[in-house]
Amino acid sequence: MATRIVVTRRIPDPAIELLESAGDVWVSPHDRPLSTAELHDAVRGADAAVTLLHDRVDDAFLDAAGPGLRIAANVAVGYDNVDVGACARRGVIVSNTPGVLTEATADIAFALILMSTRRLGEGERLIRAETGWSWSMFFMLGTGIQGKTLGIVGLGQIGLATARRARAFGMEVVYAGRRQAPEEVEAELGARLVPLDELLATADVVSLHCPLSAETRHLIDADALARMKPSAFLVNTTRGPVVDEAALADALRAGAIAGAGLDVFEREPEVHPGLIELENVVLIPHLGSATIETRTAMGVLAAQNVVAVLGGGAPVTPVA
Ligand code: DGY
């Protein structure tokens, strides 16, 4: 029987061409996430599945796919949508796409730092509202970042790339996380590992880069927000559920923190209505990796993982 490769939503052509070298490729014709029933129908009898961050790869998915499934290649660095344990129990390899989206996502994290501290979203809305404006010494004053402290939560590849940008902009860096960075990285950034509570209490900008897991779900809740300085900003480019959105809306409304920049949301594509109405939060629709170059590289890397596994080899970027 021909090898069946299922792609749950359209991905860039070079990735499809590569997959076609390894089997018969079925690509969802819908430009939307498949419903659970559609997803399960689609993967029936698949040897490989190329999944997107909105697809739940769990026991029900694996039951639907059947025993022939050899790899779930997630086209994302985050894989909180995949039950890695369930896959391991059935011998299904899981891969993700680290590395290729590091710089693009760090660009967006830094864009959100600048947008929120300098009130760029507000300024744009003001001009488009055509209600008139006039320059003055006190017009739309923001907060400068030079000499201020960036607190990175999770100094992985994207956290590190964001910290490098911060250093270039004259910021100090502290970080919190499970592991101490190598000495040379700390030296390059002039950064030190601090407990999360200390980071929250001292950072002028807190940028989240930890993966979503049971431990990090609502890591930034009402208590964590209360520890931050009233002058501080929160930026999230990792996964929405790391932040309790209702608590964040309350904190922003009450002036408990100065502002926030969000690329990700708890229940995408929904955004907490309490956030929509606030001026001091920048909201963008999960654009971290959204460049032509990056999305092509992500698709190709996922395809390389599939081709390697179907060819009997090891995936290029397995999930640990
Ligand atoms: C990822 O790769 O996890 C990103 O969220 C996709 O933009």
Tab-separated table of C-alpha atoms and ligand atoms in Angstrom:
chain	number	residue	atom	x	y	z
A	1	MET	CA	0.000	0.000	0.000
A	2	ALA	CA	1.190	3.486	-0.810
A	3	THR	CA	2.549	5.577	2.034
A	4	ARG	CA	-0.098	8.077	3.166
A	5	ILE	CA	0.974	11.482	4.461
A	6	VAL	CA	-1.721	13.742	5.877
A	7	VAL	CA	-1.240	17.502	6.146
A	8	THR	CA	-3.982	18.993	8.301
A	9	ARG	CA	-3.821	22.491	6.805
A	10	ARG	CA	-2.034	24.082	3.848
A	11	ILE	CA	1.717	24.587	4.362
A	12	PRO	CA	4.253	26.203	1.961
A	13	ASP	CA	4.775	24.501	-1.421
A	14	PRO	CA	8.461	23.552	-0.933
A	15	ALA	CA	7.390	21.504	2.096
A	16	ILE	CA	4.628	19.756	0.130
A	17	GLU	CA	7.058	19.008	-2.718
A	18	LEU	CA	9.454	17.401	-0.254
A	19	LEU	CA	6.650	15.316	1.288
A	20	GLU	CA	5.601	14.163	-2.180
A	21	SER	CA	9.006	12.512	-2.535
A	22	ALA	CA	8.048	10.202	0.343
A	23	GLY	CA	4.458	9.175	-0.379
A	24	ASP	CA	0.929	10.163	-1.336
A	25	VAL	CA	0.172	13.516	0.239
A	26	TRP	CA	-3.319	14.620	1.265
A	27	VAL	CA	-3.605	18.293	2.205
A	28	SER	CA	-6.743	19.599	3.864
A	29	PRO	CA	-8.642	21.705	1.292
A	30	HIS	CA	-9.953	23.998	4.055
A	31	ASP	CA	-8.081	27.110	5.101
A	32	ARG	CA	-9.179	26.696	8.701
A	33	PRO	CA	-8.526	24.306	11.568
A	34	LEU	CA	-10.286	20.985	11.003
A	35	SER	CA	-13.004	20.074	13.475
A	36	THR	CA	-12.120	17.149	15.714
A	37	ALA	CA	-14.295	14.828	13.606
A	38	GLU	CA	-12.725	16.072	10.360
A	39	LEU	CA	-9.238	15.729	11.815
A	40	HIS	CA	-9.864	12.164	12.908
A	41	ASP	CA	-11.353	11.278	9.530
A	42	ALA	CA	-8.398	12.846	7.767
A	43	VAL	CA	-5.695	10.950	9.659
A	44	ARG	CA	-7.334	7.523	9.334
A	45	GLY	CA	-4.751	5.111	7.965
A	46	ALA	CA	-1.977	7.729	7.809
A	47	ASP	CA	1.688	6.761	8.013
A	48	ALA	CA	2.651	10.337	8.829
A	49	ALA	CA	0.721	13.394	9.991
A	50	VAL	CA	1.894	16.966	9.601
A	51	THR	CA	0.018	18.870	12.290
A	52	LEU	CA	-0.478	22.521	13.172
A	53	LEU	CA	-0.615	24.132	16.605
A	54	HIS	CA	-4.423	24.059	16.661
A	55	ASP	CA	-4.654	20.264	16.134
A	56	ARG	CA	-5.037	18.101	19.244
A	57	VAL	CA	-2.806	15.056	18.892
A	58	ASP	CA	-4.117	12.889	21.712
A	59	ASP	CA	-5.311	9.327	22.297
A	60	ALA	CA	-8.459	9.896	20.223
A	61	PHE	CA	-6.352	11.227	17.313
A	62	LEU	CA	-3.983	8.262	17.587
A	63	ASP	CA	-6.902	5.794	17.757
A	64	ALA	CA	-8.319	7.365	14.605
A	65	ALA	CA	-4.988	7.246	12.796
A	66	GLY	CA	-4.459	3.594	13.643
A	67	PRO	CA	-1.319	1.541	14.231
A	68	GLY	CA	0.398	2.569	10.994
A	69	LEU	CA	1.128	6.121	12.161
A	70	ARG	CA	4.877	6.603	12.542
A	71	ILE	CA	5.301	10.321	13.068
A	72	ALA	CA	3.358	13.415	14.095
A	73	ALA	CA	5.414	16.304	12.731
A	74	ASN	CA	4.182	19.484	14.390
A	75	VAL	CA	4.827	22.642	12.364
A	76	ALA	CA	5.654	24.765	15.419
A	77	VAL	CA	8.328	24.908	18.047
A	78	GLY	CA	5.644	24.639	20.751
A	79	TYR	CA	4.029	21.221	21.055
A	80	ASP	CA	1.596	21.668	23.922
A	81	ASN	CA	-1.101	20.464	21.465
A	82	VAL	CA	0.576	17.045	21.340
A	83	ASP	CA	0.237	14.402	24.053
A	84	VAL	CA	3.850	13.292	23.835
A	85	GLY	CA	3.323	10.505	26.393
A	86	ALA	CA	0.433	9.000	24.408
A	87	CYS	CA	2.552	9.110	21.239
A	88	ALA	CA	5.516	7.502	23.004
A	89	ARG	CA	3.327	4.683	24.347
A	90	ARG	CA	2.323	3.828	20.776
A	91	GLY	CA	5.771	4.294	19.289
A	92	VAL	CA	4.731	7.396	17.324
A	93	ILE	CA	7.614	9.824	16.913
A	94	VAL	CA	6.892	13.498	17.586
A	95	SER	CA	8.915	16.295	16.026
A	96	ASN	CA	8.717	20.085	16.170
A	97	THR	CA	10.439	22.973	14.365
A	98	PRO	CA	12.918	24.654	16.718
A	99	GLY	CA	15.614	27.066	15.581
A	100	VAL	CA	14.089	28.234	12.304
A	101	LEU	CA	11.651	30.656	13.963
A	102	THR	CA	13.918	31.996	16.688
A	103	GLU	CA	14.831	35.350	15.131
A	104	ALA	CA	11.360	36.077	13.725
A	105	THR	CA	9.732	35.448	17.096
A	106	ALA	CA	12.339	37.483	18.971
A	107	ASP	CA	11.677	40.330	16.509
A	108	ILE	CA	7.994	40.230	17.442
A	109	ALA	CA	8.790	40.093	21.174
A	110	PHE	CA	10.955	43.160	20.773
A	111	ALA	CA	8.389	44.876	18.577
A	112	LEU	CA	5.850	44.373	21.367
A	113	ILE	CA	8.302	45.785	23.913
A	114	LEU	CA	8.684	48.928	21.801
A	115	MET	CA	5.003	49.140	20.881
A	116	SER	CA	3.823	48.885	24.465
A	117	THR	CA	6.454	51.096	26.110
A	118	ARG	CA	6.183	53.780	23.406
A	119	ARG	CA	2.382	53.566	23.009
A	120	LEU	CA	2.561	52.908	19.277
A	121	GLY	CA	-0.777	51.098	19.034
A	122	GLU	CA	-2.489	53.983	20.787
A	123	GLY	CA	-0.830	56.481	18.458
A	124	GLU	CA	-1.904	54.552	15.385
A	125	ARG	CA	-5.486	54.303	16.620
A	126	LEU	CA	-5.503	58.016	17.394
A	127	ILE	CA	-4.526	59.003	13.859
A	128	ARG	CA	-6.962	56.575	12.235
A	129	ALA	CA	-9.784	57.901	14.423
A	130	GLU	CA	-9.258	61.287	12.704
A	131	THR	CA	-10.217	63.116	15.876
A	132	GLY	CA	-7.238	65.478	15.570
A	133	TRP	CA	-3.999	65.719	17.518
A	134	SER	CA	-1.313	68.236	18.246
A	135	TRP	CA	2.326	67.804	19.217
A	136	SER	CA	3.260	69.070	22.653
A	137	MET	CA	6.014	68.424	25.164
A	138	PHE	CA	3.653	66.161	27.041
A	139	PHE	CA	1.805	64.499	24.172
A	140	MET	CA	1.581	60.683	24.412
A	141	LEU	CA	4.665	60.249	26.529
A	142	GLY	CA	5.895	56.693	26.772
A	143	THR	CA	8.593	54.981	28.777
A	144	GLY	CA	12.210	54.780	27.590
A	145	ILE	CA	13.861	51.380	27.754
A	146	GLN	CA	17.542	52.368	27.778
A	147	GLY	CA	19.120	51.447	31.111
A	148	LYS	CA	15.978	49.582	32.168
A	149	THR	CA	15.840	45.899	33.056
A	150	LEU	CA	14.348	43.202	30.859
A	151	GLY	CA	13.277	40.069	32.743
A	152	ILE	CA	13.263	37.011	30.503
A	153	VAL	CA	11.180	34.106	31.762
A	154	GLY	CA	12.660	31.056	30.022
A	155	LEU	CA	16.067	31.676	28.472
A	156	GLY	CA	15.731	29.195	25.587
A	157	GLN	CA	16.647	30.075	22.012
A	158	ILE	CA	13.911	32.706	21.591
A	159	GLY	CA	14.471	34.169	25.065
A	160	LEU	CA	18.171	34.450	24.296
A	161	ALA	CA	17.567	36.121	20.921
A	162	THR	CA	15.221	38.601	22.623
A	163	ALA	CA	17.808	39.281	25.341
A	164	ARG	CA	20.432	39.990	22.659
A	165	ARG	CA	18.128	42.576	21.087
A	166	ALA	CA	17.582	44.129	24.530
A	167	ARG	CA	21.338	44.464	25.077
A	168	ALA	CA	21.641	46.220	21.711
A	169	PHE	CA	18.989	48.678	22.925
A	170	GLY	CA	20.939	49.368	26.127
A	171	MET	CA	18.856	47.268	28.506
A	172	GLU	CA	20.060	45.183	31.444
A	173	VAL	CA	18.943	41.566	31.453
A	174	VAL	CA	17.929	39.169	34.213
A	175	TYR	CA	16.329	35.795	33.627
A	176	ALA	CA	14.358	33.131	35.458
A	177	GLY	CA	14.045	29.511	34.477
A	178	ARG	CA	14.772	25.950	35.349
A	179	ARG	CA	18.390	25.981	34.249
A	180	GLN	CA	21.319	28.337	34.563
A	181	ALA	CA	22.621	29.459	31.166
A	182	PRO	CA	26.220	28.606	30.253
A	183	GLU	CA	28.798	30.991	31.700
A	184	GLU	CA	29.629	32.483	28.292
A	185	VAL	CA	25.955	33.282	27.633
A	186	GLU	CA	25.602	35.005	31.009
A	187	ALA	CA	28.820	36.925	30.296
A	188	GLU	CA	27.663	37.963	26.808
A	189	LEU	CA	24.340	39.241	28.149
A	190	GLY	CA	25.694	40.484	31.458
A	191	ALA	CA	22.705	38.522	32.748
A	192	ARG	CA	22.073	36.587	35.921
A	193	LEU	CA	19.589	33.925	36.933
A	194	VAL	CA	17.155	35.148	39.585
A	195	PRO	CA	14.108	33.598	41.249
A	196	LEU	CA	10.889	34.380	39.361
A	197	ASP	CA	9.548	36.487	42.250
A	198	GLU	CA	12.664	38.649	42.180
A	199	LEU	CA	12.425	39.025	38.405
A	200	LEU	CA	8.788	40.085	38.641
A	201	ALA	CA	9.545	42.585	41.385
A	202	THR	CA	12.532	44.200	39.677
A	203	ALA	CA	12.091	44.010	35.887
A	204	ASP	CA	10.804	47.009	33.947
A	205	VAL	CA	9.707	44.700	31.147
A	206	VAL	CA	8.872	41.018	31.685
A	207	SER	CA	9.011	38.915	28.503
A	208	LEU	CA	7.637	35.358	28.562
A	209	HIS	CA	9.439	32.622	26.627
A	210	CYS	CA	8.778	29.462	28.648
A	211	PRO	CA	6.864	26.643	26.927
A	212	LEU	CA	3.288	25.948	28.023
A	213	SER	CA	3.084	22.994	30.413
A	214	ALA	CA	1.158	22.019	33.529
A	215	GLU	CA	3.723	24.018	35.556
A	216	THR	CA	3.565	27.171	33.450
A	217	ARG	CA	-0.228	27.358	32.885
A	218	HIS	CA	-1.272	30.654	34.531
A	219	LEU	CA	2.295	31.204	35.729
A	220	ILE	CA	1.404	34.871	35.439
A	221	ASP	CA	-1.716	35.070	37.557
A	222	ALA	CA	-3.108	37.800	39.817
A	223	ASP	CA	-0.399	37.151	42.447
A	224	ALA	CA	2.424	37.336	39.917
A	225	LEU	CA	0.998	40.532	38.402
A	226	ALA	CA	0.718	42.052	41.884
A	227	ARG	CA	4.461	41.476	42.363
A	228	MET	CA	5.310	43.526	39.258
A	229	LYS	CA	6.096	47.230	39.482
A	230	PRO	CA	3.216	49.577	38.583
A	231	SER	CA	5.558	51.032	35.948
A	232	ALA	CA	6.333	47.634	34.387
A	233	PHE	CA	5.216	46.025	31.114
A	234	LEU	CA	4.410	42.384	30.321
A	235	VAL	CA	5.071	40.830	26.902
A	236	ASN	CA	3.864	37.363	25.871
A	237	THR	CA	4.985	35.651	22.656
A	238	THR	CA	4.942	32.050	23.910
A	239	ARG	CA	1.476	30.572	24.565
A	240	GLY	CA	-1.612	32.406	25.800
A	241	PRO	CA	-2.474	30.168	28.764
A	242	VAL	CA	0.831	31.065	30.470
A	243	VAL	CA	-1.028	34.263	31.437
A	244	ASP	CA	-4.358	34.466	33.249
A	245	GLU	CA	-5.990	36.900	30.818
A	246	ALA	CA	-8.811	37.916	33.168
A	247	ALA	CA	-6.267	38.767	35.884
A	248	LEU	CA	-4.162	40.663	33.348
A	249	ALA	CA	-7.146	42.716	32.199
A	250	ASP	CA	-7.890	43.574	35.847
A	251	ALA	CA	-4.259	44.554	36.508
A	252	LEU	CA	-4.085	46.735	33.391
A	253	ARG	CA	-7.405	48.419	34.154
A	254	ALA	CA	-6.384	49.111	37.758
A	255	GLY	CA	-2.955	50.437	36.740
A	256	ALA	CA	-1.282	47.651	38.755
A	257	ILE	CA	1.105	47.369	35.797
A	258	ALA	CA	1.717	49.982	33.101
A	259	GLY	CA	1.028	47.987	29.963
A	260	ALA	CA	1.290	44.761	28.041
A	261	GLY	CA	1.962	43.410	24.574
A	262	LEU	CA	0.368	40.100	23.587
A	263	ASP	CA	0.890	37.952	20.498
A	264	VAL	CA	-0.842	34.902	21.972
A	265	PHE	CA	-4.108	34.337	23.820
A	266	GLU	CA	-5.683	31.846	26.162
A	267	ARG	CA	-8.485	30.808	23.792
A	268	GLU	CA	-7.258	31.779	20.318
A	269	PRO	CA	-8.660	33.270	18.212
A	270	GLU	CA	-10.810	34.765	21.002
A	271	VAL	CA	-9.351	37.592	23.036
A	272	HIS	CA	-10.637	38.398	26.516
A	273	PRO	CA	-13.151	41.261	26.057
A	274	GLY	CA	-11.623	43.031	29.057
A	275	LEU	CA	-8.389	43.415	27.072
A	276	ILE	CA	-9.996	44.651	23.859
A	277	GLU	CA	-11.366	47.759	25.554
A	278	LEU	CA	-8.059	48.841	27.107
A	279	GLU	CA	-5.632	51.345	25.558
A	280	ASN	CA	-2.582	50.118	27.482
A	281	VAL	CA	-2.321	46.726	25.827
A	282	VAL	CA	-1.030	45.924	22.342
A	283	LEU	CA	-2.822	42.955	20.771
A	284	ILE	CA	-1.528	41.165	17.674
A	285	PRO	CA	-2.809	37.889	16.187
A	286	HIS	CA	-0.112	35.223	16.842
A	287	LEU	CA	2.386	36.638	14.341
A	288	GLY	CA	5.604	35.453	16.055
A	289	SER	CA	6.792	33.270	13.196
A	290	ALA	CA	4.758	34.946	10.458
A	291	THR	CA	7.340	35.744	7.787
A	292	ILE	CA	7.444	34.062	4.389
A	293	GLU	CA	10.976	32.872	5.049
A	294	THR	CA	10.246	31.498	8.507
A	295	ARG	CA	6.998	29.745	7.648
A	296	THR	CA	8.685	28.140	4.620
A	297	ALA	CA	11.572	26.968	6.800
A	298	MET	CA	9.133	25.592	9.403
A	299	GLY	CA	7.200	23.648	6.769
A	300	VAL	CA	10.370	22.283	5.177
A	301	LEU	CA	11.793	21.211	8.550
A	302	ALA	CA	8.561	19.374	9.402
A	303	ALA	CA	8.700	17.697	5.982
A	304	GLN	CA	12.342	16.720	6.530
A	305	ASN	CA	11.316	15.046	9.770
A	306	VAL	CA	8.615	13.059	7.967
A	307	VAL	CA	10.905	12.047	5.102
A	308	ALA	CA	13.616	10.933	7.546
A	309	VAL	CA	11.259	8.814	9.643
A	310	LEU	CA	9.427	7.243	6.699
A	311	GLY	CA	12.829	6.426	5.217
A	312	GLY	CA	13.686	4.494	8.371
A	313	GLY	CA	15.957	7.146	9.856
A	314	ALA	CA	15.832	9.435	12.878
A	315	PRO	CA	13.924	12.720	12.754
A	316	VAL	CA	16.024	15.869	12.449
A	317	THR	CA	14.313	17.653	15.350
A	318	PRO	CA	12.600	15.150	17.621
A	319	VAL	CA	10.778	16.371	20.685
A	320	ALA	CA	12.845	15.288	23.681
B	1	DGY	C1	5.375	28.058	17.412
B	1	DGY	O1	6.116	27.626	16.534
B	1	DGY	O2	5.190	27.466	18.468
B	1	DGY	C2	4.736	29.360	17.142
B	1	DGY	O3	3.821	29.713	18.112
B	1	DGY	C3	4.128	29.399	15.758
B	1	DGY	O4	4.117	30.739	15.410
